Amino acid sequence: MARKIMLVQGHPDASETHYCHAIENAYVDGAREAGHEVRVIRIAELQFPLLRSAAEFSGELPPALSESAEALKWADHLVLIYPLWLGTMPALVKAWLEQVFRPGVALEQTEGWPRRMLKNKSCRVVVTMGMPAFAYRWYFRAHSLKSLERNVLKFAGIRPVREALIGMVAAPNPRGRERWLEKVGELGRRAV
């Protein structure tokens, strides 16, 4: 069954191509080959302000992010790709999440607990890093990824949330990176 996929490219450097972009291409190619519809959002190409107050969070979505919000509502499946920087996602990815996962898009304000507006959607988070992935997962306990999953994605109703941790991306081992691109292409074909 064909799915509607929103792929969010979270590498903050738009001046050159990075391994995150190769991952994006592999996933999109696999998904489209299998008949899935894909919309791509590249955060580095967007110009939007940082949130600085609760009033701004509850206010209007900046016009530059209307396509992101529409794609998020439209999609059955979200794919978020970013490099690990200082143990977490790049600041630009966090700023995008703060803007887009707001009331009216991801949550509905109620008198009590906010209503989750993104139910019946799934997500794949792909994180690249220079360290071995097992070190991030077991020694550092994937703390920032767990926070993203629990406090943003699942809080808005997205389940299941799956992850792919790709370590040692700067190591002189092109075959390892190629194998990951093959795996990511298969994830795209399966839309997971």
Short mmCIF file of the C-alpha atoms (twelve columns), coordinates in Angstrom:
data_MODEL
# 
_entry.id   MODEL 
# 
loop_
_atom_site.group_PDB 
_atom_site.id 
_atom_site.type_symbol 
_atom_site.label_atom_id 
_atom_site.label_alt_id 
_atom_site.label_comp_id 
_atom_site.label_asym_id 
_atom_site.label_seq_id 
_atom_site.Cartn_x 
_atom_site.Cartn_y 
_atom_site.Cartn_z 
_atom_site.pdbx_PDB_model_num 
ATOM 1   C CA . MET A 1   0.000  0.000  0.000  1 
ATOM 2   C CA . ALA A 2   1.420  3.375  -1.022 1 
ATOM 3   C CA . ARG A 3   2.179  5.806  1.781  1 
ATOM 4   C CA . LYS A 4   2.574  9.570  1.990  1 
ATOM 5   C CA . ILE A 5   6.035  10.360 3.337  1 
ATOM 6   C CA . MET A 6   7.450  13.642 4.596  1 
ATOM 7   C CA . LEU A 7   11.246 13.555 4.640  1 
ATOM 8   C CA . VAL A 8   12.930 16.291 6.680  1 
ATOM 9   C CA . GLN A 9   16.572 16.926 5.839  1 
ATOM 10  C CA . GLY A 10  18.054 18.334 9.025  1 
ATOM 11  C CA . HIS A 11  21.660 18.938 8.030  1 
ATOM 12  C CA . PRO A 12  22.064 22.676 8.678  1 
ATOM 13  C CA . ASP A 13  24.750 23.263 6.024  1 
ATOM 14  C CA . ALA A 14  23.199 23.957 2.623  1 
ATOM 15  C CA . SER A 15  26.494 25.113 1.102  1 
ATOM 16  C CA . GLU A 16  27.666 21.612 0.219  1 
ATOM 17  C CA . THR A 17  26.518 18.003 0.037  1 
ATOM 18  C CA . HIS A 18  26.977 15.801 3.104  1 
ATOM 19  C CA . TYR A 19  26.380 12.132 3.897  1 
ATOM 20  C CA . CYS A 20  22.950 13.116 5.280  1 
ATOM 21  C CA . HIS A 21  22.058 14.209 1.737  1 
ATOM 22  C CA . ALA A 22  23.126 10.832 0.326  1 
ATOM 23  C CA . ILE A 23  20.862 9.210  2.936  1 
ATOM 24  C CA . GLU A 24  18.017 11.494 1.845  1 
ATOM 25  C CA . ASN A 25  18.515 10.525 -1.802 1 
ATOM 26  C CA . ALA A 26  18.679 6.797  -1.019 1 
ATOM 27  C CA . TYR A 27  15.471 6.902  1.034  1 
ATOM 28  C CA . VAL A 28  13.564 9.043  -1.489 1 
ATOM 29  C CA . ASP A 29  14.700 6.902  -4.446 1 
ATOM 30  C CA . GLY A 30  13.679 3.689  -2.662 1 
ATOM 31  C CA . ALA A 31  10.315 5.116  -1.601 1 
ATOM 32  C CA . ARG A 32  9.413  6.489  -5.028 1 
ATOM 33  C CA . GLU A 33  10.573 3.277  -6.705 1 
ATOM 34  C CA . ALA A 34  8.044  1.412  -4.526 1 
ATOM 35  C CA . GLY A 35  5.227  3.844  -5.420 1 
ATOM 36  C CA . HIS A 36  5.183  5.977  -2.279 1 
ATOM 37  C CA . GLU A 37  4.627  9.725  -2.509 1 
ATOM 38  C CA . VAL A 38  7.387  11.824 -0.908 1 
ATOM 39  C CA . ARG A 39  7.622  15.487 0.036  1 
ATOM 40  C CA . VAL A 40  11.065 16.747 1.071  1 
ATOM 41  C CA . ILE A 41  11.693 19.642 3.454  1 
ATOM 42  C CA . ARG A 42  15.288 20.885 3.722  1 
ATOM 43  C CA . ILE A 43  15.535 22.892 6.918  1 
ATOM 44  C CA . ALA A 44  18.778 24.628 5.881  1 
ATOM 45  C CA . GLU A 45  16.968 26.242 2.942  1 
ATOM 46  C CA . LEU A 46  14.279 27.823 5.146  1 
ATOM 47  C CA . GLN A 47  14.421 31.280 6.723  1 
ATOM 48  C CA . PHE A 48  12.425 31.414 9.960  1 
ATOM 49  C CA . PRO A 49  12.800 33.074 13.368 1 
ATOM 50  C CA . LEU A 50  13.678 31.397 16.634 1 
ATOM 51  C CA . LEU A 51  10.922 31.182 19.227 1 
ATOM 52  C CA . ARG A 52  11.652 33.406 22.198 1 
ATOM 53  C CA . SER A 53  8.415  33.356 24.218 1 
ATOM 54  C CA . ALA A 54  5.329  31.305 25.048 1 
ATOM 55  C CA . ALA A 55  3.260  33.925 23.216 1 
ATOM 56  C CA . GLU A 56  5.225  33.286 20.006 1 
ATOM 57  C CA . PHE A 57  4.752  29.507 20.437 1 
ATOM 58  C CA . SER A 58  0.980  29.991 20.708 1 
ATOM 59  C CA . GLY A 59  0.907  32.598 17.935 1 
ATOM 60  C CA . GLU A 60  0.950  32.354 14.158 1 
ATOM 61  C CA . LEU A 61  3.236  29.996 12.288 1 
ATOM 62  C CA . PRO A 62  5.843  31.912 10.265 1 
ATOM 63  C CA . PRO A 63  4.914  31.852 6.539  1 
ATOM 64  C CA . ALA A 64  8.224  30.158 5.643  1 
ATOM 65  C CA . LEU A 65  7.063  27.098 7.595  1 
ATOM 66  C CA . SER A 66  3.559  26.734 6.164  1 
ATOM 67  C CA . GLU A 67  4.774  24.083 3.689  1 
ATOM 68  C CA . SER A 68  6.362  22.153 6.574  1 
ATOM 69  C CA . ALA A 69  3.136  22.246 8.595  1 
ATOM 70  C CA . GLU A 70  1.017  21.205 5.609  1 
ATOM 71  C CA . ALA A 71  3.364  18.318 4.784  1 
ATOM 72  C CA . LEU A 72  3.331  17.158 8.414  1 
ATOM 73  C CA . LYS A 73  -0.474 17.065 8.454  1 
ATOM 74  C CA . TRP A 74  -0.579 15.359 5.026  1 
ATOM 75  C CA . ALA A 75  1.977  12.611 5.714  1 
ATOM 76  C CA . ASP A 76  1.397  9.102  7.036  1 
ATOM 77  C CA . HIS A 77  5.099  8.702  7.772  1 
ATOM 78  C CA . LEU A 78  7.806  11.161 8.792  1 
ATOM 79  C CA . VAL A 79  11.535 10.668 8.177  1 
ATOM 80  C CA . LEU A 80  13.889 12.981 10.056 1 
ATOM 81  C CA . ILE A 81  17.582 12.945 9.122  1 
ATOM 82  C CA . TYR A 82  20.273 14.896 10.956 1 
ATOM 83  C CA . PRO A 83  23.907 14.703 12.118 1 
ATOM 84  C CA . LEU A 84  24.736 14.421 15.813 1 
ATOM 85  C CA . TRP A 85  26.307 17.687 16.948 1 
ATOM 86  C CA . LEU A 86  27.531 18.111 20.547 1 
ATOM 87  C CA . GLY A 87  25.557 15.035 21.544 1 
ATOM 88  C CA . THR A 88  22.226 16.169 20.121 1 
ATOM 89  C CA . MET A 89  20.494 17.479 17.017 1 
ATOM 90  C CA . PRO A 90  21.790 20.691 15.417 1 
ATOM 91  C CA . ALA A 91  20.189 23.856 16.814 1 
ATOM 92  C CA . LEU A 92  18.466 24.551 13.485 1 
ATOM 93  C CA . VAL A 93  16.594 21.230 13.706 1 
ATOM 94  C CA . LYS A 94  15.478 22.025 17.261 1 
ATOM 95  C CA . ALA A 95  14.341 25.496 16.149 1 
ATOM 96  C CA . TRP A 96  12.318 23.945 13.285 1 
ATOM 97  C CA . LEU A 97  10.708 21.421 15.648 1 
ATOM 98  C CA . GLU A 98  9.803  24.177 18.115 1 
ATOM 99  C CA . GLN A 99  8.114  26.156 15.358 1 
ATOM 100 C CA . VAL A 100 6.308  23.325 13.569 1 
ATOM 101 C CA . PHE A 101 5.287  21.130 16.538 1 
ATOM 102 C CA . ARG A 102 3.072  23.857 17.946 1 
ATOM 103 C CA . PRO A 103 -0.593 24.284 18.816 1 
ATOM 104 C CA . GLY A 104 -2.715 24.071 15.687 1 
ATOM 105 C CA . VAL A 105 -0.263 21.779 13.915 1 
ATOM 106 C CA . ALA A 106 0.912  19.040 16.285 1 
ATOM 107 C CA . LEU A 107 -1.159 19.817 19.359 1 
ATOM 108 C CA . GLU A 108 -4.561 21.235 20.152 1 
ATOM 109 C CA . GLN A 109 -4.723 23.334 23.280 1 
ATOM 110 C CA . THR A 110 -7.417 22.181 25.690 1 
ATOM 111 C CA . GLU A 111 -8.174 23.124 29.277 1 
ATOM 112 C CA . GLY A 112 -6.287 20.051 30.419 1 
ATOM 113 C CA . TRP A 113 -3.706 17.984 28.606 1 
ATOM 114 C CA . PRO A 114 -3.093 19.027 24.962 1 
ATOM 115 C CA . ARG A 115 -4.784 16.827 22.344 1 
ATOM 116 C CA . ARG A 116 -2.323 14.976 20.101 1 
ATOM 117 C CA . MET A 117 -3.003 15.915 16.480 1 
ATOM 118 C CA . LEU A 118 -0.466 13.610 14.793 1 
ATOM 119 C CA . LYS A 119 -1.938 10.221 15.699 1 
ATOM 120 C CA . ASN A 120 -1.836 7.431  13.104 1 
ATOM 121 C CA . LYS A 121 1.551  8.603  11.827 1 
ATOM 122 C CA . SER A 122 4.875  6.816  12.154 1 
ATOM 123 C CA . CYS A 123 8.432  8.134  12.121 1 
ATOM 124 C CA . ARG A 124 11.962 7.052  11.272 1 
ATOM 125 C CA . VAL A 125 14.766 9.138  12.803 1 
ATOM 126 C CA . VAL A 126 18.148 8.733  11.092 1 
ATOM 127 C CA . VAL A 127 21.120 10.128 13.016 1 
ATOM 128 C CA . THR A 128 24.661 10.202 11.629 1 
ATOM 129 C CA . MET A 129 27.677 10.582 13.897 1 
ATOM 130 C CA . GLY A 130 31.452 10.424 13.973 1 
ATOM 131 C CA . MET A 131 31.580 8.053  16.960 1 
ATOM 132 C CA . PRO A 132 30.569 4.397  16.832 1 
ATOM 133 C CA . ALA A 133 26.773 4.139  17.026 1 
ATOM 134 C CA . PHE A 134 27.011 1.588  19.852 1 
ATOM 135 C CA . ALA A 135 28.892 4.158  21.976 1 
ATOM 136 C CA . TYR A 136 26.092 6.687  21.516 1 
ATOM 137 C CA . ARG A 137 23.413 4.071  22.205 1 
ATOM 138 C CA . TRP A 138 25.014 2.276  25.178 1 
ATOM 139 C CA . TYR A 139 27.510 4.645  26.794 1 
ATOM 140 C CA . PHE A 140 25.603 7.899  26.226 1 
ATOM 141 C CA . ARG A 141 22.252 6.039  26.273 1 
ATOM 142 C CA . ALA A 142 21.062 7.945  23.182 1 
ATOM 143 C CA . HIS A 143 19.785 10.584 25.580 1 
ATOM 144 C CA . SER A 144 18.960 13.288 23.040 1 
ATOM 145 C CA . LEU A 145 17.278 10.843 20.681 1 
ATOM 146 C CA . LYS A 146 15.141 9.437  23.505 1 
ATOM 147 C CA . SER A 147 14.124 12.983 24.431 1 
ATOM 148 C CA . LEU A 148 13.097 13.714 20.826 1 
ATOM 149 C CA . GLU A 149 11.110 10.488 20.631 1 
ATOM 150 C CA . ARG A 150 9.310  10.850 23.970 1 
ATOM 151 C CA . ASN A 151 8.956  14.629 24.403 1 
ATOM 152 C CA . VAL A 152 8.250  15.720 20.849 1 
ATOM 153 C CA . LEU A 153 7.214  12.932 18.484 1 
ATOM 154 C CA . LYS A 154 5.238  10.639 20.793 1 
ATOM 155 C CA . PHE A 155 3.874  13.607 22.755 1 
ATOM 156 C CA . ALA A 156 2.268  14.791 19.483 1 
ATOM 157 C CA . GLY A 157 0.854  11.277 18.877 1 
ATOM 158 C CA . ILE A 158 3.406  9.841  16.430 1 
ATOM 159 C CA . ARG A 159 3.862  6.074  16.946 1 
ATOM 160 C CA . PRO A 160 5.800  3.989  16.275 1 
ATOM 161 C CA . VAL A 161 9.070  5.882  16.215 1 
ATOM 162 C CA . ARG A 162 11.968 3.876  14.796 1 
ATOM 163 C CA . GLU A 163 15.602 4.893  14.607 1 
ATOM 164 C CA . ALA A 164 18.687 4.255  12.534 1 
ATOM 165 C CA . LEU A 165 21.981 5.269  14.119 1 
ATOM 166 C CA . ILE A 166 24.816 5.498  11.617 1 
ATOM 167 C CA . GLY A 167 28.216 5.811  13.262 1 
ATOM 168 C CA . MET A 168 31.751 6.393  12.051 1 
ATOM 169 C CA . VAL A 169 30.575 8.322  8.975  1 
ATOM 170 C CA . ALA A 170 33.909 10.149 8.651  1 
ATOM 171 C CA . ALA A 171 35.991 6.958  8.868  1 
ATOM 172 C CA . PRO A 172 37.905 5.947  5.738  1 
ATOM 173 C CA . ASN A 173 35.499 3.086  5.002  1 
ATOM 174 C CA . PRO A 174 33.388 3.878  1.931  1 
ATOM 175 C CA . ARG A 175 31.963 0.337  1.883  1 
ATOM 176 C CA . GLY A 176 30.344 0.857  5.308  1 
ATOM 177 C CA . ARG A 177 28.645 4.045  4.086  1 
ATOM 178 C CA . GLU A 178 27.542 2.291  0.886  1 
ATOM 179 C CA . ARG A 179 25.985 -0.558 2.901  1 
ATOM 180 C CA . TRP A 180 24.046 1.963  4.947  1 
ATOM 181 C CA . LEU A 181 22.758 3.654  1.792  1 
ATOM 182 C CA . GLU A 182 21.531 0.262  0.577  1 
ATOM 183 C CA . LYS A 183 19.773 -0.308 3.918  1 
ATOM 184 C CA . VAL A 184 18.216 3.157  3.832  1 
ATOM 185 C CA . GLY A 185 16.997 2.576  0.263  1 
ATOM 186 C CA . GLU A 186 15.263 -0.573 1.493  1 
ATOM 187 C CA . LEU A 187 13.702 1.374  4.380  1 
ATOM 188 C CA . GLY A 188 12.366 3.793  1.777  1 
ATOM 189 C CA . ARG A 189 10.909 0.991  -0.335 1 
ATOM 190 C CA . ARG A 190 9.160  -0.376 2.764  1 
ATOM 191 C CA . ALA A 191 8.210  3.166  3.953  1 
ATOM 192 C CA . VAL A 192 9.415  2.494  7.499  1 
# 
